[in-house]
Amino acid sequence: MASGAELTPTSYMTHHLTNMTSSVGEGAFWTLHVDTLVMSLLLGILSFGFLWSVVRGATSGVPGKRQAFVELAVEFIDDQVKSTFHGDRHAFVAPAALTVFVWVLMMNAMDLLPIDIMALLYELLGLHNWRSVPTTDINATFALALSVWLLMIFFNIKVKGLGGWIHELVCTPFGKNPLLWPVNLLFNLVEYVSKPLSHSLRLYGNIYAGEIIFLLIGMWAATGLAGTVFGTMLGAGWAIFHILIITLQAFIFMMLTVVYLSMAHESH
Amino acid sequence: MNINFTLFSQAAAFAIFIWFTVKFVWPPLMRAIEDRQKTIADGLAAGERGKHELELASHRSADVLKETKQRAADIIAQAEKRASQIIEEAKGTARDESDRILVGAKAEVEQEVFRAKETLRQHVADLAVAGAAKILRREVDAKTHADLLTSIKAEL
C-alpha cells in the first residue's frame, strides 16, 4: 500500500520486503534495520517478561494455569535437551535452548499477522517501511546462528582447553597421522563454516518463503471477486499450515543449537 | 539481503535474553518443579506405606477374629457338656427320689393292709364271740370263761 506511487505487483512486493533503515555510520554496513531490532526486542521483552512474571510467583504447590503453561513449555524443552546433552544442562544449555525456542517462535509467529492490515497500522504510526517478522531478515537469523557458533567455540575451548580443541581440529575425523592433518583441518573448517550458514539460512528461507506466499496470495486477492474468495481460502489454509512451519522451524533451530553446544562439550 | 550492523544489535539482544533466562527464568521455575516432584514422590511413598499398614492391620484383625471365634466355640462346647452333665445329675436324683417315694408308699400300703386286717380280725372275733354268746347264752358266763375267750380271740 505504498502511498503516492503507482501500485504494481513489483512495488507491492518491494514495499513489503523493504526494511526501515537507519544509518549509524559511514558505509553500507553501518546501517541498522530498525524494524527488525525493535520488533525482536519488543517480542523478547514481552515473552521473557511474561516468563519472568510467571516464574517470580511460581509455587511448588498446585500451579495456576499460567504457571502450568510455562512449566509445560519449559519441561518440553528440558526433555529435549536431556535426550541430547549429557552434562549439567541447567547451568546454561537448557535455559539457552528455552530462550532460542521462545524468541524464535515469537518472531516467526509475527508471520501470521495479516501483512496489509499491519502495513496500514504502521502507516498510521508514520512508519512507511516496517516489516513485522524479524526472522525474514537474514541479519536476525544470522545473528542468532553466529552467537551460537561463538558459544560453540567458547565451550569447545572451555571444556577441552585450547590445545584439546586444536587437537580435535587437526586429528579428527580421519586420524592422528600427520599426513592427514591438512585434510582433517580442511574438513573441520568446512564444517565450522557450514554450521552457522545452514543454521541461519534454514530458518530465514522458510519464514521468508512463507511471507512471500502470503504476499502472492494477497496480490491475487486484489484481482477481483474470484481472487478475493480464493485468496481468502488459500490465505487461511496457508496460515493454518504456517502455524506448523513456524513452530517446526523454531523447534529445529532450538534443537540444532542444543546439538551444536552438545558436540562442543563432547570430545571425540 | 544485505548483512549490516543489525547483526550486532541482534546478537547483543540475544545475549541479553539468554543471560536473563539463565539467571532469572530457569532456576526459580526448576526449583519449583523439583520441589513439587519431591512432594509428589513423598506423597506417593506415604500412600504406599499406608497401604502396607492397612494390609498388616487387616491381617491382624483377621487373626483376632479367628481367635475369638475359636474361643466362642470352645465356650459353647463347654456349656453344652455342662448342661448334659446337669441333666444327667438331675435324672439320677429324680430316679432316687422316685424310688424312695415308692418304698415309702409300699410301706404305708402294707401298714394300711395290716391295720385293716387287724380291724377285720377284731370284728370277726367280736362277731364270733357274739355268735358264741348267743349259742351258749346260758352256759357260758363271760366272766368265768374270759380266759378262754381271750385265747380264742388271739387265735383268730
GROMACS .gro file of C-alpha atoms in nm:
model
  424
    1MET     CA    1   0.000   0.000   0.000
    2ALA     CA    2   0.273   0.239  -0.097
    3SER     CA    3   0.113   0.578  -0.089
    4GLY     CA    4   0.161   0.807  -0.384
    5ALA     CA    5   0.343   0.585  -0.630
    6GLU     CA    6   0.150   0.369  -0.871
    7LEU     CA    7   0.068   0.028  -0.725
    8THR     CA    8   0.221  -0.253  -0.929
    9PRO     CA    9   0.293  -0.609  -0.818
   10THR     CA   10   0.661  -0.522  -0.807
   11SER     CA   11   0.615  -0.214  -0.596
   12TYR     CA   12   0.377  -0.406  -0.367
   13MET     CA   13   0.633  -0.682  -0.309
   14THR     CA   14   0.921  -0.441  -0.274
   15HIS     CA   15   0.728  -0.232  -0.028
   16HIS     CA   16   0.659  -0.529   0.194
   17LEU     CA   17   1.013  -0.662   0.170
   18THR     CA   18   1.197  -0.340   0.248
   19ASN     CA   19   1.329  -0.281   0.596
   20MET     CA   20   1.322   0.052   0.770
   21THR     CA   21   1.685   0.152   0.787
   22SER     CA   22   1.875   0.398   0.992
   23SER     CA   23   2.235   0.491   0.928
   24VAL     CA   24   2.468   0.468   1.224
   25GLY     CA   25   2.796   0.539   1.047
   26GLU     CA   26   2.981   0.563   0.717
   27GLY     CA   27   2.931   0.294   0.454
   28ALA     CA   28   2.663   0.043   0.363
   29PHE     CA   29   2.748  -0.186   0.655
   30TRP     CA   30   2.673   0.072   0.920
   31THR     CA   31   2.301   0.072   0.868
   32LEU     CA   32   2.052  -0.060   1.114
   33HIS     CA   33   1.725  -0.234   1.038
   34VAL     CA   34   1.517  -0.053   1.294
   35ASP     CA   35   1.205  -0.262   1.235
   36THR     CA   36   1.391  -0.592   1.285
   37LEU     CA   37   1.559  -0.471   1.601
   38VAL     CA   38   1.253  -0.306   1.755
   39MET     CA   39   1.018  -0.593   1.676
   40SER     CA   40   1.257  -0.856   1.807
   41LEU     CA   41   1.332  -0.657   2.121
   42LEU     CA   42   0.962  -0.597   2.176
   43LEU     CA   43   0.881  -0.965   2.135
   44GLY     CA   44   1.173  -1.068   2.353
   45ILE     CA   45   1.080  -0.829   2.631
   46LEU     CA   46   0.716  -0.935   2.604
   47SER     CA   47   0.780  -1.309   2.614
   48PHE     CA   48   1.065  -1.315   2.864
   49GLY     CA   49   0.886  -1.057   3.076
   50PHE     CA   50   0.585  -1.287   3.077
   51LEU     CA   51   0.802  -1.586   3.171
   52TRP     CA   52   0.968  -1.383   3.444
   53SER     CA   53   0.641  -1.260   3.588
   54VAL     CA   54   0.508  -1.616   3.599
   55VAL     CA   55   0.828  -1.760   3.741
   56ARG     CA   56   0.854  -1.493   4.012
   57GLY     CA   57   0.525  -1.610   4.156
   58ALA     CA   58   0.596  -1.976   4.089
   59THR     CA   59   0.474  -2.211   4.357
   60SER     CA   60   0.588  -2.564   4.423
   61GLY     CA   61   0.233  -2.644   4.526
   62VAL     CA   62  -0.058  -2.668   4.287
   63PRO     CA   63   0.033  -2.448   3.991
   64GLY     CA   64  -0.205  -2.199   3.833
   65LYS     CA   65  -0.298  -2.221   3.467
   66ARG     CA   66  -0.032  -1.973   3.358
   67GLN     CA   67   0.237  -2.145   3.558
   68ALA     CA   68   0.125  -2.483   3.425
   69PHE     CA   69   0.153  -2.347   3.072
   70VAL     CA   70   0.504  -2.214   3.131
   71GLU     CA   71   0.606  -2.538   3.302
   72LEU     CA   72   0.471  -2.734   3.007
   73ALA     CA   73   0.693  -2.536   2.770
   74VAL     CA   74   0.993  -2.548   2.998
   75GLU     CA   75   0.965  -2.921   3.064
   76PHE     CA   76   0.922  -2.985   2.693
   77ILE     CA   77   1.250  -2.802   2.626
   78ASP     CA   78   1.414  -2.969   2.924
   79ASP     CA   79   1.318  -3.316   2.795
   80GLN     CA   80   1.460  -3.237   2.452
   81VAL     CA   81   1.784  -3.109   2.599
   82LYS     CA   82   1.809  -3.405   2.837
   83SER     CA   83   1.799  -3.652   2.549
   84THR     CA   84   2.079  -3.472   2.363
   85PHE     CA   85   2.303  -3.303   2.613
   86HIS     CA   86   2.478  -3.506   2.882
   87GLY     CA   87   2.608  -3.278   3.150
   88ASP     CA   88   2.480  -3.006   3.378
   89ARG     CA   89   2.217  -2.877   3.140
   90HIS     CA   90   2.059  -2.643   3.395
   91ALA     CA   91   2.373  -2.431   3.411
   92PHE     CA   92   2.346  -2.295   3.059
   93VAL     CA   93   2.235  -2.514   2.771
   94ALA     CA   94   1.873  -2.575   2.870
   95PRO     CA   95   1.787  -2.213   2.955
   96ALA     CA   96   1.965  -2.103   2.637
   97ALA     CA   97   1.754  -2.350   2.441
   98LEU     CA   98   1.443  -2.208   2.606
   99THR     CA   99   1.549  -1.858   2.505
  100VAL     CA  100   1.609  -1.963   2.146
  101PHE     CA  101   1.283  -2.154   2.116
  102VAL     CA  102   1.060  -1.889   2.272
  103TRP     CA  103   1.218  -1.598   2.094
  104VAL     CA  104   1.233  -1.758   1.751
  105LEU     CA  105   0.880  -1.889   1.789
  106MET     CA  106   0.752  -1.543   1.877
  107MET     CA  107   0.942  -1.380   1.590
  108ASN     CA  108   0.817  -1.643   1.346
  109ALA     CA  109   0.462  -1.607   1.475
  110MET     CA  110   0.458  -1.247   1.354
  111ASP     CA  111   0.428  -1.402   1.008
  112LEU     CA  112   0.067  -1.486   1.090
  113LEU     CA  113  -0.031  -1.121   1.127
  114PRO     CA  114  -0.218  -1.004   0.818
  115ILE     CA  115   0.053  -0.813   0.632
  116ASP     CA  116  -0.155  -0.546   0.464
  117ILE     CA  117  -0.358  -0.458   0.772
  118MET     CA  118  -0.035  -0.439   0.972
  119ALA     CA  119   0.116  -0.217   0.698
  120LEU     CA  120  -0.187   0.010   0.725
  121LEU     CA  121  -0.144   0.034   1.103
  122TYR     CA  122   0.226   0.106   1.071
  123GLU     CA  123   0.144   0.371   0.810
  124LEU     CA  124  -0.087   0.535   1.063
  125LEU     CA  125   0.206   0.544   1.306
  126GLY     CA  126   0.414   0.710   1.036
  127LEU     CA  127   0.626   0.404   0.965
  128HIS     CA  128   0.641   0.365   0.587
  129ASN     CA  129   0.855   0.056   0.551
  130TRP     CA  130   0.811  -0.166   0.851
  131ARG     CA  131   0.842  -0.544   0.844
  132SER     CA  132   0.672  -0.732   1.124
  133VAL     CA  133   0.872  -1.056   1.106
  134PRO     CA  134   1.231  -1.023   1.231
  135THR     CA  135   1.320  -1.373   1.113
  136THR     CA  136   1.262  -1.274   0.750
  137ASP     CA  137   1.567  -1.055   0.793
  138ILE     CA  138   1.887  -1.251   0.729
  139ASN     CA  139   2.062  -1.030   0.985
  140ALA     CA  140   1.841  -1.158   1.265
  141THR     CA  141   1.879  -1.527   1.190
  142PHE     CA  142   2.247  -1.491   1.115
  143ALA     CA  143   2.299  -1.306   1.442
  144LEU     CA  144   2.141  -1.596   1.630
  145ALA     CA  145   2.338  -1.859   1.440
  146LEU     CA  146   2.663  -1.669   1.478
  147SER     CA  147   2.606  -1.625   1.851
  148VAL     CA  148   2.550  -1.998   1.881
  149TRP     CA  149   2.863  -2.054   1.676
  150LEU     CA  150   3.069  -1.835   1.909
  151LEU     CA  151   2.921  -2.017   2.209
  152MET     CA  152   3.018  -2.343   2.042
  153ILE     CA  153   3.380  -2.230   2.011
  154PHE     CA  154   3.371  -2.093   2.365
  155PHE     CA  155   3.252  -2.424   2.509
  156ASN     CA  156   3.499  -2.619   2.294
  157ILE     CA  157   3.784  -2.425   2.450
  158LYS     CA  158   3.631  -2.422   2.797
  159VAL     CA  159   3.570  -2.797   2.810
  160LYS     CA  160   3.869  -2.932   2.618
  161GLY     CA  161   4.115  -2.650   2.658
  162LEU     CA  162   4.267  -2.461   2.366
  163GLY     CA  163   4.514  -2.743   2.300
  164GLY     CA  164   4.243  -3.004   2.315
  165TRP     CA  165   4.029  -2.813   2.071
  166ILE     CA  166   4.315  -2.764   1.823
  167HIS     CA  167   4.400  -3.130   1.862
  168GLU     CA  168   4.043  -3.216   1.776
  169LEU     CA  169   4.052  -2.981   1.477
  170VAL     CA  170   4.358  -3.144   1.322
  171CYS     CA  171   4.320  -3.506   1.437
  172THR     CA  172   3.952  -3.578   1.371
  173PRO     CA  173   3.772  -3.726   1.196
  174PHE     CA  174   4.029  -3.920   0.992
  175GLY     CA  175   4.310  -3.992   1.235
  176LYS     CA  176   4.624  -3.873   1.413
  177ASN     CA  177   4.867  -3.932   1.125
  178PRO     CA  178   5.048  -3.600   1.046
  179LEU     CA  179   4.986  -3.661   0.676
  180LEU     CA  180   4.613  -3.640   0.747
  181TRP     CA  181   4.632  -3.314   0.943
  182PRO     CA  182   4.561  -3.081   0.647
  183VAL     CA  183   4.268  -3.296   0.538
  184ASN     CA  184   4.125  -3.303   0.889
  185LEU     CA  185   4.167  -2.929   0.929
  186LEU     CA  186   4.006  -2.859   0.593
  187PHE     CA  187   3.719  -3.092   0.676
  188ASN     CA  188   3.662  -2.922   1.012
  189LEU     CA  189   3.686  -2.576   0.861
  190VAL     CA  190   3.418  -2.662   0.609
  191GLU     CA  191   3.207  -2.793   0.893
  192TYR     CA  192   3.261  -2.481   1.103
  193VAL     CA  193   3.169  -2.257   0.810
  194SER     CA  194   2.869  -2.457   0.705
  195LYS     CA  195   2.717  -2.486   1.051
  196PRO     CA  196   2.615  -2.122   1.104
  197LEU     CA  197   2.522  -2.083   0.737
  198SER     CA  198   2.285  -2.376   0.728
  199HIS     CA  199   2.159  -2.293   1.076
  200SER     CA  200   2.060  -1.938   0.986
  201LEU     CA  201   1.961  -1.984   0.621
  202ARG     CA  202   1.720  -2.269   0.701
  203LEU     CA  203   1.518  -2.051   0.935
  204TYR     CA  204   1.545  -1.743   0.715
  205GLY     CA  205   1.450  -1.929   0.397
  206ASN     CA  206   1.145  -2.096   0.546
  207ILE     CA  207   0.999  -1.787   0.701
  208TYR     CA  208   1.088  -1.561   0.409
  209ALA     CA  209   0.927  -1.803   0.165
  210GLY     CA  210   0.621  -1.817   0.387
  211GLU     CA  211   0.590  -1.442   0.379
  212ILE     CA  212   0.628  -1.432   0.001
  213ILE     CA  213   0.346  -1.685  -0.034
  214PHE     CA  214   0.129  -1.460   0.183
  215LEU     CA  215   0.222  -1.166  -0.043
  216LEU     CA  216   0.135  -1.361  -0.358
  217ILE     CA  217  -0.199  -1.464  -0.209
  218GLY     CA  218  -0.255  -1.102  -0.111
  219MET     CA  219  -0.188  -0.991  -0.469
  220TRP     CA  220  -0.428  -1.248  -0.606
  221ALA     CA  221  -0.692  -1.130  -0.362
  222ALA     CA  222  -0.664  -0.782  -0.516
  223THR     CA  223  -0.751  -0.901  -0.870
  224GLY     CA  224  -1.128  -0.936  -0.835
  225LEU     CA  225  -1.411  -1.116  -0.664
  226ALA     CA  226  -1.294  -1.466  -0.754
  227GLY     CA  227  -0.943  -1.375  -0.648
  228THR     CA  228  -1.070  -1.240  -0.317
  229VAL     CA  229  -1.273  -1.553  -0.245
  230PHE     CA  230  -0.996  -1.795  -0.336
  231GLY     CA  231  -0.732  -1.568  -0.186
  232THR     CA  232  -0.916  -1.575   0.144
  233MET     CA  233  -0.945  -1.951   0.141
  234LEU     CA  234  -0.586  -2.000   0.036
  235GLY     CA  235  -0.465  -1.742   0.283
  236ALA     CA  236  -0.648  -1.915   0.567
  237GLY     CA  237  -0.516  -2.255   0.457
  238TRP     CA  238  -0.162  -2.129   0.428
  239ALA     CA  239  -0.183  -1.957   0.767
  240ILE     CA  240  -0.301  -2.278   0.931
  241PHE     CA  241  -0.022  -2.472   0.764
  242HIS     CA  242   0.218  -2.194   0.858
  243ILE     CA  243   0.143  -2.249   1.226
  244LEU     CA  244   0.314  -2.583   1.180
  245ILE     CA  245   0.605  -2.431   0.991
  246ILE     CA  246   0.681  -2.155   1.240
  247THR     CA  247   0.669  -2.398   1.531
  248LEU     CA  248   0.872  -2.658   1.347
  249GLN     CA  249   1.135  -2.407   1.239
  250ALA     CA  250   1.165  -2.269   1.592
  251PHE     CA  251   1.197  -2.624   1.722
  252ILE     CA  252   1.460  -2.716   1.461
  253PHE     CA  253   1.658  -2.402   1.535
  254MET     CA  254   1.647  -2.483   1.906
  255MET     CA  255   1.744  -2.847   1.853
  256LEU     CA  256   2.037  -2.755   1.630
  257THR     CA  257   2.154  -2.507   1.893
  258VAL     CA  258   2.142  -2.782   2.155
  259VAL     CA  259   2.316  -3.031   1.927
  260TYR     CA  260   2.595  -2.789   1.837
  261LEU     CA  261   2.652  -2.699   2.200
  262SER     CA  262   2.644  -3.067   2.300
  263MET     CA  263   2.903  -3.150   2.036
  264ALA     CA  264   3.121  -2.874   2.174
  265HIS     CA  265   3.102  -3.038   2.518
  266GLU     CA  266   3.193  -3.386   2.399
  267SER     CA  267   3.542  -3.485   2.296
  268HIS     CA  268   3.587  -3.730   2.014
  269MET     CA  269   1.951  -0.949   0.185
  270ASN     CA  270   2.243  -0.741   0.296
  271ILE     CA  271   2.442  -0.807   0.608
  272ASN     CA  272   2.479  -0.496   0.818
  273PHE     CA  273   2.502  -0.360   1.169
  274THR     CA  274   2.166  -0.514   1.259
  275LEU     CA  275   2.362  -0.836   1.305
  276PHE     CA  276   2.546  -0.700   1.607
  277SER     CA  277   2.250  -0.535   1.766
  278GLN     CA  278   2.052  -0.853   1.725
  279ALA     CA  279   2.335  -1.064   1.868
  280ALA     CA  280   2.360  -0.830   2.167
  281ALA     CA  281   1.988  -0.860   2.226
  282PHE     CA  282   2.017  -1.238   2.202
  283ALA     CA  283   2.299  -1.241   2.455
  284ILE     CA  284   2.097  -1.029   2.696
  285PHE     CA  285   1.791  -1.252   2.663
  286ILE     CA  286   1.999  -1.566   2.717
  287TRP     CA  287   2.158  -1.413   3.024
  288PHE     CA  288   1.818  -1.313   3.156
  289THR     CA  289   1.673  -1.660   3.106
  290VAL     CA  290   1.974  -1.836   3.257
  291LYS     CA  291   1.971  -1.607   3.555
  292PHE     CA  292   1.608  -1.522   3.632
  293VAL     CA  293   1.370  -1.753   3.448
  294TRP     CA  294   1.516  -2.103   3.456
  295PRO     CA  295   1.642  -2.155   3.814
  296PRO     CA  296   1.331  -2.049   4.012
  297LEU     CA  297   1.098  -2.246   3.789
  298MET     CA  298   1.319  -2.553   3.804
  299ARG     CA  299   1.331  -2.519   4.181
  300ALA     CA  300   0.954  -2.504   4.200
  301ILE     CA  301   0.918  -2.802   3.968
  302GLU     CA  302   1.175  -3.008   4.157
  303ASP     CA  303   1.016  -2.921   4.493
  304ARG     CA  304   0.680  -3.032   4.361
  305GLN     CA  305   0.828  -3.352   4.222
  306LYS     CA  306   0.973  -3.424   4.565
  307THR     CA  307   0.639  -3.353   4.733
  308ILE     CA  308   0.462  -3.584   4.492
  309ALA     CA  309   0.722  -3.856   4.542
  310ASP     CA  310   0.687  -3.823   4.920
  311GLY     CA  311   0.311  -3.839   4.891
  312LEU     CA  312   0.328  -4.150   4.678
  313ALA     CA  313   0.567  -4.311   4.925
  314ALA     CA  314   0.335  -4.223   5.215
  315GLY     CA  315   0.043  -4.370   5.025
  316GLU     CA  316   0.238  -4.688   4.967
  317ARG     CA  317   0.326  -4.705   5.335
  318GLY     CA  318  -0.037  -4.651   5.432
  319LYS     CA  319  -0.145  -4.930   5.202
  320HIS     CA  320   0.111  -5.161   5.357
  321GLU     CA  321  -0.005  -5.073   5.708
  322LEU     CA  322  -0.365  -5.129   5.610
  323GLU     CA  323  -0.272  -5.474   5.486
  324LEU     CA  324  -0.096  -5.554   5.814
  325ALA     CA  325  -0.393  -5.429   6.015
  326SER     CA  326  -0.637  -5.636   5.816
  327HIS     CA  327  -0.419  -5.941   5.873
  328ARG     CA  328  -0.415  -5.866   6.244
  329SER     CA  329  -0.790  -5.818   6.263
  330ALA     CA  330  -0.845  -6.144   6.077
  331ASP     CA  331  -0.623  -6.321   6.330
  332VAL     CA  332  -0.809  -6.168   6.624
  333LEU     CA  333  -1.141  -6.264   6.470
  334LYS     CA  334  -1.028  -6.621   6.419
  335GLU     CA  335  -0.908  -6.649   6.777
  336THR     CA  336  -1.233  -6.504   6.909
  337LYS     CA  337  -1.439  -6.745   6.705
  338GLN     CA  338  -1.231  -7.033   6.837
  339ARG     CA  339  -1.284  -6.921   7.193
  340ALA     CA  340  -1.654  -6.878   7.144
  341ALA     CA  341  -1.678  -7.228   7.000
  342ASP     CA  342  -1.485  -7.365   7.300
  343ILE     CA  343  -1.715  -7.188   7.543
  344ILE     CA  344  -2.025  -7.320   7.368
  345ALA     CA  345  -1.888  -7.674   7.371
  346GLN     CA  346  -1.807  -7.648   7.740
  347ALA     CA  347  -2.152  -7.513   7.816
  348GLU     CA  348  -2.318  -7.796   7.627
  349LYS     CA  349  -2.112  -8.051   7.813
  350ARG     CA  350  -2.201  -7.891   8.143
  351ALA     CA  351  -2.569  -7.883   8.052
  352SER     CA  352  -2.581  -8.251   7.965
  353GLN     CA  353  -2.397  -8.323   8.287
  354ILE     CA  354  -2.654  -8.130   8.486
  355ILE     CA  355  -2.937  -8.311   8.309
  356GLU     CA  356  -2.776  -8.646   8.389
  357GLU     CA  357  -2.740  -8.549   8.752
  358ALA     CA  358  -3.098  -8.433   8.771
  359LYS     CA  359  -3.219  -8.757   8.615
  360GLY     CA  360  -3.021  -8.956   8.875
  361THR     CA  361  -3.161  -8.752   9.163
  362ALA     CA  362  -3.515  -8.785   9.031
  363ARG     CA  363  -3.479  -9.160   8.998
  364ASP     CA  364  -3.355  -9.191   9.358
  365GLU     CA  365  -3.636  -8.972   9.483
  366SER     CA  366  -3.898  -9.170   9.299
  367ASP     CA  367  -3.754  -9.496   9.439
  368ARG     CA  368  -3.769  -9.356   9.785
  369ILE     CA  369  -4.129  -9.240   9.742
  370LEU     CA  370  -4.221  -9.577   9.602
  371VAL     CA  371  -4.068  -9.757   9.901
  372GLY     CA  372  -4.247  -9.527  10.145
  373ALA     CA  373  -4.575  -9.578   9.965
  374LYS     CA  374  -4.535  -9.956   9.970
  375ALA     CA  375  -4.461  -9.949  10.344
  376GLU     CA  376  -4.763  -9.735  10.407
  377VAL     CA  377  -4.981  -9.960  10.196
  378GLU     CA  378  -4.855 -10.266  10.394
  379GLN     CA  379  -4.925 -10.086  10.715
  380GLU     CA  380  -5.275  -9.998  10.596
  381VAL     CA  381  -5.329 -10.358  10.496
  382PHE     CA  382  -5.205 -10.476  10.833
  383ARG     CA  383  -5.430 -10.230  11.014
  384ALA     CA  384  -5.729 -10.332  10.803
  385LYS     CA  385  -5.655 -10.696  10.881
  386GLU     CA  386  -5.630 -10.613  11.249
  387THR     CA  387  -5.962 -10.432  11.239
  388LEU     CA  388  -6.116 -10.712  11.042
  389ARG     CA  389  -5.984 -10.968  11.294
  390GLN     CA  390  -6.130 -10.764  11.579
  391HIS     CA  391  -6.461 -10.753  11.404
  392VAL     CA  392  -6.459 -11.123  11.326
  393ALA     CA  393  -6.362 -11.200  11.689
  394ASP     CA  394  -6.640 -10.984  11.815
  395LEU     CA  395  -6.877 -11.143  11.571
  396ALA     CA  396  -6.761 -11.494  11.680
  397VAL     CA  397  -6.792 -11.407  12.043
  398ALA     CA  398  -7.133 -11.258  11.982
  399GLY     CA  399  -7.233 -11.574  11.791
  400ALA     CA  400  -7.091 -11.800  12.058
  401ALA     CA  401  -7.257 -11.597  12.326
  402LYS     CA  402  -7.590 -11.635  12.150
  403ILE     CA  403  -7.536 -12.006  12.127
  404LEU     CA  404  -7.407 -12.050  12.478
  405ARG     CA  405  -7.626 -11.793  12.641
  406ARG     CA  406  -7.692 -11.982  12.939
  407GLU     CA  407  -7.398 -12.195  12.972
  408VAL     CA  408  -7.125 -11.956  12.912
  409ASP     CA  409  -7.053 -11.686  13.158
  410ALA     CA  410  -6.840 -11.415  13.006
  411LYS     CA  411  -6.672 -11.362  13.337
  412THR     CA  412  -6.579 -11.717  13.401
  413HIS     CA  413  -6.477 -11.800  13.058
  414ALA     CA  414  -6.278 -11.476  12.990
  415ASP     CA  415  -5.951 -11.663  12.968
  416LEU     CA  416  -6.089 -11.899  12.709
  417LEU     CA  417  -6.245 -11.625  12.507
  418THR     CA  418  -5.923 -11.419  12.500
  419SER     CA  419  -5.724 -11.717  12.380
  420ILE     CA  420  -5.978 -11.779  12.104
  421LYS     CA  421  -5.957 -11.413  12.002
  422ALA     CA  422  -5.582 -11.435  11.981
  423GLU     CA  423  -5.601 -11.737  11.757
  424LEU     CA  424  -5.833 -11.567  11.509
   0.00000   0.00000   0.00000
